[in-house]
mmCIF file of C-alpha atoms in Angstrom:
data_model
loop_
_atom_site.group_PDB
_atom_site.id
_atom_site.type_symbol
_atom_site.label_atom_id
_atom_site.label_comp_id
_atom_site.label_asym_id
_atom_site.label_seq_id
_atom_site.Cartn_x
_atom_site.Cartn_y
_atom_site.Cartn_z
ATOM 1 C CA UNK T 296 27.600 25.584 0.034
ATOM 2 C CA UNK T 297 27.479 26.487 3.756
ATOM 3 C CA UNK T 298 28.676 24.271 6.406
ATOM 4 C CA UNK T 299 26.005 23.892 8.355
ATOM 5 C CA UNK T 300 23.660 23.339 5.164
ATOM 6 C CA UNK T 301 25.991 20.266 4.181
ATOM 7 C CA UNK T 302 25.714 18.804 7.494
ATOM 8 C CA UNK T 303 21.787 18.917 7.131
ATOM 9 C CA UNK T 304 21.513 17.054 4.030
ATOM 10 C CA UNK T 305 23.828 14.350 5.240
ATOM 11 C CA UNK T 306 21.812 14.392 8.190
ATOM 12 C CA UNK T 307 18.742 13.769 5.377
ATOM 13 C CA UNK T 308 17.278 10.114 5.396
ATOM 14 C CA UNK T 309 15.924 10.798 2.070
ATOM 15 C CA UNK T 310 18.746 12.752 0.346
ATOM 16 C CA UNK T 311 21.188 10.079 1.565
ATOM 17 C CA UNK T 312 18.652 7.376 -0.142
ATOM 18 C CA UNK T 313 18.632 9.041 -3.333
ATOM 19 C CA UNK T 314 22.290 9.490 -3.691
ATOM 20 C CA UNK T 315 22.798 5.627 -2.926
ATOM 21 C CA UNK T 316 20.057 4.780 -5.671
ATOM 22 C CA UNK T 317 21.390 7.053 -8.077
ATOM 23 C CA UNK T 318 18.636 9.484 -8.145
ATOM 24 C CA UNK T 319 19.245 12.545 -8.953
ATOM 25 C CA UNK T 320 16.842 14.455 -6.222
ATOM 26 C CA UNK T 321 15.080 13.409 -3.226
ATOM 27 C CA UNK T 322 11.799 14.721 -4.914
ATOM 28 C CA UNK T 323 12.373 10.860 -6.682
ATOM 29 C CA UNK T 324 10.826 9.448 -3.702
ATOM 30 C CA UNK T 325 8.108 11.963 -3.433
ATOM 31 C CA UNK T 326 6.831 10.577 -6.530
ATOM 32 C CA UNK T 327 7.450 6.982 -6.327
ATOM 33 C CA UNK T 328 4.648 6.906 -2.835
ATOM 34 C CA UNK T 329 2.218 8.741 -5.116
ATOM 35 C CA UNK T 330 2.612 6.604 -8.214
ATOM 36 C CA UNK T 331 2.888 3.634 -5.686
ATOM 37 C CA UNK T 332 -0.720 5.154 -3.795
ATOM 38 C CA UNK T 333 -2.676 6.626 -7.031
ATOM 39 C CA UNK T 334 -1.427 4.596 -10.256
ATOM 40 C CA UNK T 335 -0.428 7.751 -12.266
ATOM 41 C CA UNK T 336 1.444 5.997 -14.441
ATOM 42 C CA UNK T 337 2.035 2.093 -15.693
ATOM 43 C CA UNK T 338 4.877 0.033 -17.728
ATOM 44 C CA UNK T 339 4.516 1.562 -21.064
ATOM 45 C CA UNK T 340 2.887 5.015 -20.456
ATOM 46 C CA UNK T 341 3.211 7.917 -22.305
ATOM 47 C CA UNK T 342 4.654 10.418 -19.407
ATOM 48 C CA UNK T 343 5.127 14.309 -19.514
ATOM 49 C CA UNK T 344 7.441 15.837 -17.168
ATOM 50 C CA UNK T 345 6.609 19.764 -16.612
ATOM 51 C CA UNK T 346 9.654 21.143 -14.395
ATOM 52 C CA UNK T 347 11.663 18.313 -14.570
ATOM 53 C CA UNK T 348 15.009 19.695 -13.449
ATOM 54 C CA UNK T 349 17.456 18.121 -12.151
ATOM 55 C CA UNK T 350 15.599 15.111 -13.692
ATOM 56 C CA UNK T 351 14.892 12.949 -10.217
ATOM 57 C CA UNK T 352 10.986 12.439 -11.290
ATOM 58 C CA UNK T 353 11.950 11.161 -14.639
ATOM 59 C CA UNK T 354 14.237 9.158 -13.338
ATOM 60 C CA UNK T 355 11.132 7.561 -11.685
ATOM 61 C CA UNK T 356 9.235 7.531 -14.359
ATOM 62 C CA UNK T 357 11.536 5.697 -16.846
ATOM 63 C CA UNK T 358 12.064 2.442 -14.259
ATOM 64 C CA UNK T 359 8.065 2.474 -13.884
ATOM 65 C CA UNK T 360 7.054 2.834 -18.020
ATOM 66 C CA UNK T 361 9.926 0.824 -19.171
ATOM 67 C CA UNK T 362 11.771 0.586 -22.802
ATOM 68 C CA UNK T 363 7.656 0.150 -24.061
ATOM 69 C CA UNK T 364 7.009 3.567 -22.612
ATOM 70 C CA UNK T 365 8.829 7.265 -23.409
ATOM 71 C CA UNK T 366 9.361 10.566 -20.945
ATOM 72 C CA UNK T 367 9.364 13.966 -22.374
ATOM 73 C CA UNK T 368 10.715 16.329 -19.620
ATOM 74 C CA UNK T 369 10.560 20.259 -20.226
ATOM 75 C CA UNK T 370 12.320 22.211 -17.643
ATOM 76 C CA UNK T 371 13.528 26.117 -18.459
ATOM 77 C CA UNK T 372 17.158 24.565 -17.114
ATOM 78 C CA UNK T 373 19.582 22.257 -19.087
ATOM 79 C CA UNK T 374 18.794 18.668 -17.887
ATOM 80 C CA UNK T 375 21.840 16.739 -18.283
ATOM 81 C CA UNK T 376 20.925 13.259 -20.279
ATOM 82 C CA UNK T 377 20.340 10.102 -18.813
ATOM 83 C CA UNK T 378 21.596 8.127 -21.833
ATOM 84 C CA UNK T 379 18.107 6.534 -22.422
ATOM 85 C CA UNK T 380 16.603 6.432 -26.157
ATOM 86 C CA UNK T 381 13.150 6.782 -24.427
ATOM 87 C CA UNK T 382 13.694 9.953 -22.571
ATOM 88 C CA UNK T 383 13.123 13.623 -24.628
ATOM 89 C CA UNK T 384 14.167 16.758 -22.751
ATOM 90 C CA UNK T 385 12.842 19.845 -24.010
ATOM 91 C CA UNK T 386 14.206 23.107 -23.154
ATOM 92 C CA UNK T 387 11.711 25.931 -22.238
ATOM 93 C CA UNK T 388 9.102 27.592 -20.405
ATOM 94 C CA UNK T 389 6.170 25.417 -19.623
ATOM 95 C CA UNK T 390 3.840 28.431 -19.594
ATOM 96 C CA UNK T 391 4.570 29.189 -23.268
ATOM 97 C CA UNK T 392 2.379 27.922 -25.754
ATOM 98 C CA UNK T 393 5.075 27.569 -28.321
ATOM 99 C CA UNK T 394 6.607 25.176 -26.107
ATOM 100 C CA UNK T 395 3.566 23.386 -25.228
ATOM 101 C CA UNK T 396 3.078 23.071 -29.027
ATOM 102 C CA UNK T 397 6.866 21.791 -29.706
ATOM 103 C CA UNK T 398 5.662 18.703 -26.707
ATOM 104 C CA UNK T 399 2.637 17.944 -28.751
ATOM 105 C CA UNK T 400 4.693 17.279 -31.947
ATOM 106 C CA UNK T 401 7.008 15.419 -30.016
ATOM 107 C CA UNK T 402 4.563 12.734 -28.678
ATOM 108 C CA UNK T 403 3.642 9.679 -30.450
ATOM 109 C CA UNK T 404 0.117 9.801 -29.224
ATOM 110 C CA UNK T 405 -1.649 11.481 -26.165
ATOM 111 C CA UNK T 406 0.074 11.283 -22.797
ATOM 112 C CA UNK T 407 -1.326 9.186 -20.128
ATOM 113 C CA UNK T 408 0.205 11.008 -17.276
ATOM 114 C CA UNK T 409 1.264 14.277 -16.929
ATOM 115 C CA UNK T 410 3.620 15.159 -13.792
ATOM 116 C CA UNK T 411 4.833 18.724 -12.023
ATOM 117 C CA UNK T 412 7.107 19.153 -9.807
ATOM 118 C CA UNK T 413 7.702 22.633 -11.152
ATOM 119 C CA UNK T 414 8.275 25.912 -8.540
ATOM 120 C CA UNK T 415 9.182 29.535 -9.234
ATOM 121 C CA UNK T 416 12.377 31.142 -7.545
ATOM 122 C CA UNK T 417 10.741 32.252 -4.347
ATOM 123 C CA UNK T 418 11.045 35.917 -3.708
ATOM 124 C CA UNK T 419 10.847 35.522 -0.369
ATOM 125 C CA UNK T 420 7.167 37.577 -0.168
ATOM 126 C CA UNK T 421 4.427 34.302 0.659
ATOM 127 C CA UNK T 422 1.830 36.109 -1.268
ATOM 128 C CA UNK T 423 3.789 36.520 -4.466
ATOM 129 C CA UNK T 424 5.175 33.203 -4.659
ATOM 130 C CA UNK T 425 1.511 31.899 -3.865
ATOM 131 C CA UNK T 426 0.304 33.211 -7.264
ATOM 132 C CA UNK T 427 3.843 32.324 -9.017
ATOM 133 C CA UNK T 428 2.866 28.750 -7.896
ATOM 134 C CA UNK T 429 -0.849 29.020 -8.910
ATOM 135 C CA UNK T 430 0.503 30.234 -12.241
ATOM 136 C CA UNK T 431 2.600 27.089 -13.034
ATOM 137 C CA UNK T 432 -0.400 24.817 -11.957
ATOM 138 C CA UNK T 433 -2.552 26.817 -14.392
ATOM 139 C CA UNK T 434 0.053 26.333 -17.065
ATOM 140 C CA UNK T 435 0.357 22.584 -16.828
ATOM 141 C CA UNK T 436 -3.380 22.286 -16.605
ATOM 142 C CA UNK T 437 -2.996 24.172 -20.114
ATOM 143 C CA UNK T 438 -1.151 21.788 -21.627
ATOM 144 C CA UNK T 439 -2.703 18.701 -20.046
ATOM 145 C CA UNK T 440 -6.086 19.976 -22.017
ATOM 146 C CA UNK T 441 -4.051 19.288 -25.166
ATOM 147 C CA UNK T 442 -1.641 16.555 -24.109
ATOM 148 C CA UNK T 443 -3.434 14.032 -21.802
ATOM 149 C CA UNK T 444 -6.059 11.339 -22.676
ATOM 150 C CA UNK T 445 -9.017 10.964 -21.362
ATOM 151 C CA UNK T 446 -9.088 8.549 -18.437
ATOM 152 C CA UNK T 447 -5.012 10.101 -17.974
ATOM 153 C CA UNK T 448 -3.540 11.592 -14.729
ATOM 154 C CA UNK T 449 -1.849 14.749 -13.303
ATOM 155 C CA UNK T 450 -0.104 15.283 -10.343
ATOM 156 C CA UNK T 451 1.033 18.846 -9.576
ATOM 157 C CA UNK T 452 2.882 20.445 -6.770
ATOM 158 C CA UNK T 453 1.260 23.128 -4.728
ATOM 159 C CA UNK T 454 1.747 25.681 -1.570
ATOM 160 C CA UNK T 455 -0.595 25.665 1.138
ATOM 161 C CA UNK T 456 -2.096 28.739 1.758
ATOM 162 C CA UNK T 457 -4.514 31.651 0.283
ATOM 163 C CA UNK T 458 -5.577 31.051 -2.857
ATOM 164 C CA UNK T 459 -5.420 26.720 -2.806
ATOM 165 C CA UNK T 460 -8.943 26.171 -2.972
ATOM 166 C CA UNK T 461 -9.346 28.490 -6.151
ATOM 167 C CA UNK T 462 -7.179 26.257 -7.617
ATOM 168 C CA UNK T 463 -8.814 22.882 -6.274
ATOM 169 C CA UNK T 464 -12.006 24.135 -8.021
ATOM 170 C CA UNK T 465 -10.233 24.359 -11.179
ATOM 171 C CA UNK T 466 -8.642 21.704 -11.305
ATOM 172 C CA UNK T 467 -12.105 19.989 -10.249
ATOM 173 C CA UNK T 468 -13.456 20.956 -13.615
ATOM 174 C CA UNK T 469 -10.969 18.673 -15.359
ATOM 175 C CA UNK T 470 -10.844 15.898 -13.408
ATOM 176 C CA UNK T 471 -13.141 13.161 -11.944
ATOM 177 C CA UNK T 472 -11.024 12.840 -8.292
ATOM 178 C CA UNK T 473 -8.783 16.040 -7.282
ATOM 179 C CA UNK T 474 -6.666 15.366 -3.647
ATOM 180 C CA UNK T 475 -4.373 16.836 -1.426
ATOM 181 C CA UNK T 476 -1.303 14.707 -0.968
ATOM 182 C CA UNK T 477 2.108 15.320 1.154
ATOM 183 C CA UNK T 478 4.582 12.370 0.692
ATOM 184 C CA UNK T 479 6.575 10.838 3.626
ATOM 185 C CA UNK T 480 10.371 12.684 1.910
ATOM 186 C CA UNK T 481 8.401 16.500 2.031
ATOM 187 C CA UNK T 482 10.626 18.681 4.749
ATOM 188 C CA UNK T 483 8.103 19.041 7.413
ATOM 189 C CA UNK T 484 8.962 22.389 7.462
ATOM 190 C CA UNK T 485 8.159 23.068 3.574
ATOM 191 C CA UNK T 486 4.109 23.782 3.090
ATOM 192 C CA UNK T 487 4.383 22.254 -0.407
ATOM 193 C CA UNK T 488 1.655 19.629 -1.162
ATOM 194 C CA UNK T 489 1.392 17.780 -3.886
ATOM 195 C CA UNK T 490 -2.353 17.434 -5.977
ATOM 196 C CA UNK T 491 -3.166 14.249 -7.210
ATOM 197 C CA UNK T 492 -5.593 14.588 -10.152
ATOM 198 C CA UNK T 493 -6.926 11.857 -11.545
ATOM 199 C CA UNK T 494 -9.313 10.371 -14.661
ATOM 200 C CA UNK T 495 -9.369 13.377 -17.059
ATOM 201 C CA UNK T 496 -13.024 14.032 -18.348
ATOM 202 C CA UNK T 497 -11.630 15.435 -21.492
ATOM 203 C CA UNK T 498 -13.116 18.902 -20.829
ATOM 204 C CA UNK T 499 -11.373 22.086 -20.647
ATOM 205 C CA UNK T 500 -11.833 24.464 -17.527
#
Protein backbone atom coordinates (compact mmCIF):
# COMPACT_ATOMS: atom_id res chain seq x y z
CA UNK A 1 0.00 0.00 0.00
CA UNK A 2 1.57 3.40 -0.83
CA UNK A 3 2.70 5.77 1.72
CA UNK A 4 0.97 8.52 1.02
CA UNK A 5 -2.38 6.40 0.54
CA UNK A 6 -1.91 5.11 4.27
CA UNK A 7 -1.52 8.49 5.54
CA UNK A 8 -4.96 9.44 3.85
CA UNK A 9 -7.01 6.89 5.41
CA UNK A 10 -5.63 7.61 8.83
CA UNK A 11 -6.28 11.02 8.02
CA UNK A 12 -10.14 9.50 7.32
CA UNK A 13 -12.77 10.49 10.07
CA UNK A 14 -14.86 7.74 8.86
CA UNK A 15 -12.32 4.94 8.18
CA UNK A 16 -10.82 5.62 11.63
CA UNK A 17 -14.62 5.23 13.06
CA UNK A 18 -15.15 2.03 11.49
CA UNK A 19 -11.98 0.42 12.54
CA UNK A 20 -12.74 1.48 16.29
CA UNK A 21 -16.39 -0.06 15.93
CA UNK A 22 -15.24 -3.05 14.35
CA UNK A 23 -16.69 -2.52 11.02
CA UNK A 24 -15.30 -3.89 8.45
CA UNK A 25 -15.65 -0.79 5.77
CA UNK A 26 -16.48 2.73 6.06
CA UNK A 27 -19.38 2.07 3.52
CA UNK A 28 -20.99 0.74 7.26
CA UNK A 29 -21.78 4.22 7.97
CA UNK A 30 -23.05 5.04 4.57
CA UNK A 31 -25.77 2.76 5.29
CA UNK A 32 -26.54 3.22 8.83
CA UNK A 33 -27.71 7.42 7.82
CA UNK A 34 -29.90 5.86 5.13
CA UNK A 35 -31.48 3.12 7.20
CA UNK A 36 -31.47 5.78 10.07
CA UNK A 37 -33.30 8.54 7.25
CA UNK A 38 -35.56 5.97 5.07
CA UNK A 39 -36.42 2.82 7.39
CA UNK A 40 -35.09 0.19 4.88
CA UNK A 41 -34.93 -2.23 7.21
CA UNK A 42 -36.36 -3.08 11.00
CA UNK A 43 -35.45 -5.65 14.01
CA UNK A 44 -36.37 -8.85 12.42
CA UNK A 45 -36.23 -8.20 8.61
CA UNK A 46 -35.51 -10.41 6.06
CA UNK A 47 -32.29 -8.52 4.39
CA UNK A 48 -30.45 -9.29 1.02
CA UNK A 49 -27.05 -8.07 0.58
CA UNK A 50 -26.07 -7.80 -3.34
CA UNK A 51 -22.15 -6.92 -3.35
CA UNK A 52 -21.58 -7.38 0.05
CA UNK A 53 -17.80 -7.63 0.14
CA UNK A 54 -15.85 -7.02 2.59
CA UNK A 55 -19.13 -7.44 4.57
CA UNK A 56 -19.31 -3.67 6.31
CA UNK A 57 -23.22 -3.31 5.19
CA UNK A 58 -24.08 -6.59 6.71
CA UNK A 59 -22.43 -5.87 9.48
CA UNK A 60 -25.09 -3.08 9.71
CA UNK A 61 -27.68 -4.94 8.94
CA UNK A 62 -27.30 -7.79 11.51
CA UNK A 63 -27.16 -5.11 14.74
CA UNK A 64 -30.43 -3.44 13.10
CA UNK A 65 -32.63 -7.01 12.31
CA UNK A 66 -31.36 -8.78 15.30
CA UNK A 67 -31.17 -12.75 16.21
CA UNK A 68 -35.30 -12.50 14.93
CA UNK A 69 -34.03 -11.39 11.56
CA UNK A 70 -31.36 -13.23 8.90
CA UNK A 71 -28.77 -11.54 6.13
CA UNK A 72 -27.98 -13.33 3.00
CA UNK A 73 -24.95 -11.52 1.42
CA UNK A 74 -23.80 -12.55 -2.25
CA UNK A 75 -20.63 -10.98 -3.30
CA UNK A 76 -18.41 -12.67 -6.40
CA UNK A 77 -15.42 -12.41 -3.50
CA UNK A 78 -14.94 -14.75 -0.43
CA UNK A 79 -16.55 -12.89 2.55
CA UNK A 80 -14.82 -14.02 5.54
CA UNK A 81 -17.64 -15.12 8.33
CA UNK A 82 -18.82 -13.13 11.00
CA UNK A 83 -19.58 -16.11 13.27
CA UNK A 84 -23.37 -15.29 13.32
CA UNK A 85 -26.03 -18.26 12.76
CA UNK A 86 -28.22 -15.55 11.07
CA UNK A 87 -25.89 -14.42 8.41
CA UNK A 88 -25.71 -16.63 4.80
CA UNK A 89 -22.96 -15.64 2.37
CA UNK A 90 -23.37 -16.79 -1.00
CA UNK A 91 -20.66 -16.88 -3.43
CA UNK A 92 -21.38 -15.57 -7.01
CA UNK A 93 -22.32 -13.21 -9.55
CA UNK A 94 -25.37 -11.22 -8.73
CA UNK A 95 -26.20 -10.82 -12.43
CA UNK A 96 -26.60 -14.59 -12.88
CA UNK A 97 -29.84 -16.02 -12.63
CA UNK A 98 -28.59 -19.26 -11.26
CA UNK A 99 -27.41 -17.38 -8.42
CA UNK A 100 -30.37 -15.32 -8.00
CA UNK A 101 -32.26 -18.66 -7.95
CA UNK A 102 -29.76 -20.38 -5.26
CA UNK A 103 -30.89 -16.77 -2.88
CA UNK A 104 -34.49 -17.58 -3.43
CA UNK A 105 -34.13 -21.15 -2.04
CA UNK A 106 -32.17 -19.87 0.62
CA UNK A 107 -34.80 -17.46 2.11
CA UNK A 108 -37.38 -18.40 4.51
CA UNK A 109 -39.90 -16.10 3.00
CA UNK A 110 -39.68 -12.88 0.79
CA UNK A 111 -37.08 -10.28 1.71
CA UNK A 112 -38.12 -7.04 3.10
CA UNK A 113 -35.10 -5.13 2.08
CA UNK A 114 -32.83 -5.59 -0.48
CA UNK A 115 -29.36 -3.56 -0.29
CA UNK A 116 -26.34 -2.79 -3.05
CA UNK A 117 -23.44 -1.53 -2.49
CA UNK A 118 -22.09 -3.45 -5.46
CA UNK A 119 -19.42 -1.63 -8.19
CA UNK A 120 -17.52 -3.06 -11.15
CA UNK A 121 -13.58 -2.76 -11.32
CA UNK A 122 -13.41 0.62 -12.95
CA UNK A 123 -11.53 0.63 -16.17
CA UNK A 124 -10.65 3.87 -15.85
CA UNK A 125 -12.94 5.01 -19.21
CA UNK A 126 -16.23 7.12 -17.30
CA UNK A 127 -18.44 5.95 -20.03
CA UNK A 128 -17.76 2.25 -19.66
CA UNK A 129 -17.91 2.05 -16.06
CA UNK A 130 -21.25 4.19 -16.34
CA UNK A 131 -22.99 1.24 -18.07
CA UNK A 132 -20.94 -1.46 -15.85
CA UNK A 133 -22.73 0.39 -12.96
CA UNK A 134 -26.16 0.64 -14.72
CA UNK A 135 -25.73 -3.08 -15.33
CA UNK A 136 -25.42 -4.10 -11.61
CA UNK A 137 -28.46 -1.80 -10.73
CA UNK A 138 -30.41 -3.62 -13.46
CA UNK A 139 -29.32 -6.92 -12.00
CA UNK A 140 -30.41 -6.30 -8.44
CA UNK A 141 -33.63 -4.81 -9.67
CA UNK A 142 -33.84 -8.47 -11.29
CA UNK A 143 -33.71 -10.18 -8.38
CA UNK A 144 -35.64 -7.77 -6.16
CA UNK A 145 -38.75 -8.66 -8.72
CA UNK A 146 -38.40 -12.19 -7.31
CA UNK A 147 -37.01 -11.64 -3.82
CA UNK A 148 -38.67 -8.55 -2.21
CA UNK A 149 -42.25 -8.14 -0.81
CA UNK A 150 -44.44 -5.88 -1.64
CA UNK A 151 -44.38 -2.80 0.58
CA UNK A 152 -40.14 -3.93 0.81
CA UNK A 153 -37.16 -1.59 0.08
CA UNK A 154 -34.01 -1.23 -2.11
CA UNK A 155 -31.26 0.88 -1.86
CA UNK A 156 -28.66 0.74 -4.66
CA UNK A 157 -25.47 2.54 -5.34
CA UNK A 158 -25.10 4.63 -8.42
CA UNK A 159 -22.59 7.08 -10.52
CA UNK A 160 -23.62 10.38 -11.41
CA UNK A 161 -23.51 11.05 -14.82
CA UNK A 162 -25.00 10.09 -18.48
CA UNK A 163 -27.25 7.59 -18.40
CA UNK A 164 -28.75 8.16 -14.37
CA UNK A 165 -32.02 9.25 -15.29
CA UNK A 166 -32.62 6.11 -17.62
CA UNK A 167 -32.15 4.32 -14.72
CA UNK A 168 -34.34 6.56 -12.27
CA UNK A 169 -37.21 5.82 -14.73
CA UNK A 170 -36.75 2.26 -14.26
CA UNK A 171 -36.44 1.96 -11.19
CA UNK A 172 -39.67 4.33 -11.00
CA UNK A 173 -41.66 1.50 -12.47
CA UNK A 174 -41.03 -0.65 -9.40
CA UNK A 175 -41.28 1.50 -6.79
CA UNK A 176 -43.76 3.99 -5.19
CA UNK A 177 -40.77 6.75 -4.00
CA UNK A 178 -37.28 6.52 -6.01
CA UNK A 179 -34.43 9.30 -4.49
CA UNK A 180 -31.12 10.42 -4.89
CA UNK A 181 -29.15 10.11 -1.69
CA UNK A 182 -25.25 10.88 -0.86
CA UNK A 183 -24.42 10.01 2.83
CA UNK A 184 -22.26 12.30 5.08
CA UNK A 185 -18.93 9.19 4.89
CA UNK A 186 -19.12 9.45 0.61
CA UNK A 187 -15.42 10.96 -0.45
CA UNK A 188 -16.48 14.23 -1.77
CA UNK A 189 -14.46 13.55 -4.48
CA UNK A 190 -16.27 10.10 -5.48
CA UNK A 191 -19.63 10.90 -7.77
CA UNK A 192 -21.23 7.74 -6.31
CA UNK A 193 -24.82 8.29 -5.01
CA UNK A 194 -26.72 6.08 -3.46
CA UNK A 195 -30.80 5.42 -4.68
CA UNK A 196 -33.14 4.96 -2.11
CA UNK A 197 -36.14 2.97 -3.43
CA UNK A 198 -38.81 2.48 -1.49
CA UNK A 199 -42.52 0.56 -1.13
CA UNK A 200 -42.29 -2.06 -3.94
CA UNK A 201 -45.62 -2.14 -6.02
CA UNK A 202 -45.02 -5.73 -6.79
CA UNK A 203 -44.73 -5.07 -10.55
CA UNK A 204 -41.97 -5.90 -12.76
CA UNK A 205 -40.34 -3.15 -15.08
Amino acid sequence: MPKRWGKERLKDFFYRMAKSRGYRSRAAFKLIEMNEKFKLFKEGSVVVDLGAYPGGWSQVALNVVGERGLVVAVDVRDIKSLGVPNLIVLKGDICDEEVHGEVLRTLPRKADAVISDAAPKLSGVWSTDLARQALLIECSLRLAHKALRVGGNMVVKAFQGEGLDDVLRLLRKSFSVVKLYRPKASKKASREIYIVCLNFKGIEA
